[in-house]
CSV table of C-alpha atoms in Angstrom, one decimal:
chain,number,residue,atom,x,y,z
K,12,UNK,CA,5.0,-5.7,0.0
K,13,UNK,CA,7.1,-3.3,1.8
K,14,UNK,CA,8.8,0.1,0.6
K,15,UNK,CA,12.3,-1.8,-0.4
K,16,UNK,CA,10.4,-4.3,-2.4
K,17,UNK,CA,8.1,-1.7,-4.3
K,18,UNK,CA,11.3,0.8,-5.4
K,19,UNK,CA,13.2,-2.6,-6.4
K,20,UNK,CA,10.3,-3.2,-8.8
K,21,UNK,CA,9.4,0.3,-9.9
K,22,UNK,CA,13.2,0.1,-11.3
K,23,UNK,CA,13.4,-2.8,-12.4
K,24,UNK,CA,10.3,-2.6,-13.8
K,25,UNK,CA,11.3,0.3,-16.0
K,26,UNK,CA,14.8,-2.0,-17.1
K,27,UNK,CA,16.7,0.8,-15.3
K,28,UNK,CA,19.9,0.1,-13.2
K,29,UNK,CA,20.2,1.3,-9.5
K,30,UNK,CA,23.1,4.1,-10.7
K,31,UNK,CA,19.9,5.4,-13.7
K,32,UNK,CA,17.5,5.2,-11.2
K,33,UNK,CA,19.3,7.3,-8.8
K,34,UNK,CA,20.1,9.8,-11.4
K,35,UNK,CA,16.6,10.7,-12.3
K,36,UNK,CA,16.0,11.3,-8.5
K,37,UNK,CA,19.6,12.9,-7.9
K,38,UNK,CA,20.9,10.3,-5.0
K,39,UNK,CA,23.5,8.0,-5.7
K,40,UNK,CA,23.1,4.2,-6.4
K,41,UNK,CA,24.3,3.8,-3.0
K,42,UNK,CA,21.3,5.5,-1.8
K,43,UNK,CA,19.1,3.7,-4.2
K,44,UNK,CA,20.7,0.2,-2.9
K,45,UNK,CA,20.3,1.0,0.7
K,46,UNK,CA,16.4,1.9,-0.1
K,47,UNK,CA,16.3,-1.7,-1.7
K,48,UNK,CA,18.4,-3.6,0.6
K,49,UNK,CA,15.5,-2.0,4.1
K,50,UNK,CA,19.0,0.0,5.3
K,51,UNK,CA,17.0,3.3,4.5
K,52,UNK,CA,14.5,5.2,3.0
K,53,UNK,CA,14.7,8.3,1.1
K,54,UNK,CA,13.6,12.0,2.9
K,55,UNK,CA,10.9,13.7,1.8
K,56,UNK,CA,11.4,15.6,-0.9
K,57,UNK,CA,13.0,12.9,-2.8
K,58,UNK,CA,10.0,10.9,-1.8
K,59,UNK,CA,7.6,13.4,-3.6
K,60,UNK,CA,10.0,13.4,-6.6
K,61,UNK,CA,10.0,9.9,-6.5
K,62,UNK,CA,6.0,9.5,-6.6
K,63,UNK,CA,6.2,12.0,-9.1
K,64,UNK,CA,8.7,10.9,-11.2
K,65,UNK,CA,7.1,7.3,-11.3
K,66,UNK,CA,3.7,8.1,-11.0
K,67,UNK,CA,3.0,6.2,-8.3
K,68,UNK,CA,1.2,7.6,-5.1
K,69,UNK,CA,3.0,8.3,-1.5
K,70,UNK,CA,0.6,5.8,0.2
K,71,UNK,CA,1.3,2.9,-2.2
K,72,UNK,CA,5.5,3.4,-2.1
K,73,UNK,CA,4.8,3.5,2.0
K,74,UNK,CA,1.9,1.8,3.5
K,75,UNK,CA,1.0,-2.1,3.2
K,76,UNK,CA,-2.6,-1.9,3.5
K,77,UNK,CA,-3.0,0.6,0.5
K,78,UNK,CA,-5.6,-1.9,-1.2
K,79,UNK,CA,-8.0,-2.1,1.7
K,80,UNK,CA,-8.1,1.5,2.9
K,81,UNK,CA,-9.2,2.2,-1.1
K,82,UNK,CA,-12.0,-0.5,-0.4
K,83,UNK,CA,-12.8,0.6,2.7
K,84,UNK,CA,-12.9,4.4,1.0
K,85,UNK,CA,-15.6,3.2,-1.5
K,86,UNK,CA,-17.9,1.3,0.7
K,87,UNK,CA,-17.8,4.8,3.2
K,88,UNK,CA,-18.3,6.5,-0.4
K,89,UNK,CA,-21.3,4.3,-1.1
K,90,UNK,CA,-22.6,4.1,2.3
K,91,UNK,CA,-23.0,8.4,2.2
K,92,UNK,CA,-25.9,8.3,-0.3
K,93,UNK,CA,-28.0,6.9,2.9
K,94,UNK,CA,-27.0,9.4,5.3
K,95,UNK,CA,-29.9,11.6,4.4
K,96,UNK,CA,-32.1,8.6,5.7
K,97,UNK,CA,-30.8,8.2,8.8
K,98,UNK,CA,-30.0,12.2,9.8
């Protein structure tokens, strides 16, 4: 799913309208429309609000593959209680 899709259902999600949305995050709902319709994304600070705000992480609002690096994280995580074998 790609960032316009995951803000679209973060709002509507939460049953707020694009002009609520924006308010909590200080951008207008034209800014909030353009982030759902792929025209743009929000800079970085309102990006950390927006995380914030939501409680959603940074690398789920803007990478696809969030899922797998996490799996690929806990099979590294598992694999390091055999280091000691092999150094």
């Amino acid at each position: 799913m790609d960032f316009a899709n995951k803000v679209t259902q973060i709002r509507k999600g939460l049953g707020l309208s694009q002009e609520e949305f924006g308010s909590m995050l200080n951008v207008s709902r034209q800014a909030v429309s353009k982030w759902e319709l792929g025209q743009s994304r929000p800079d970085i600070d309102t990006l950390a609000l927006l995380c914030r705000t939501f409680n959603v992480s940074s690398d789920e609002l803007i990478l696809k593959t969030v899922r797998r690096n996490q799996q690929h994280a806990k099979v590294l995580s598992d694999l390091s209680c055999y280091r000691w074998r092999f150094a």
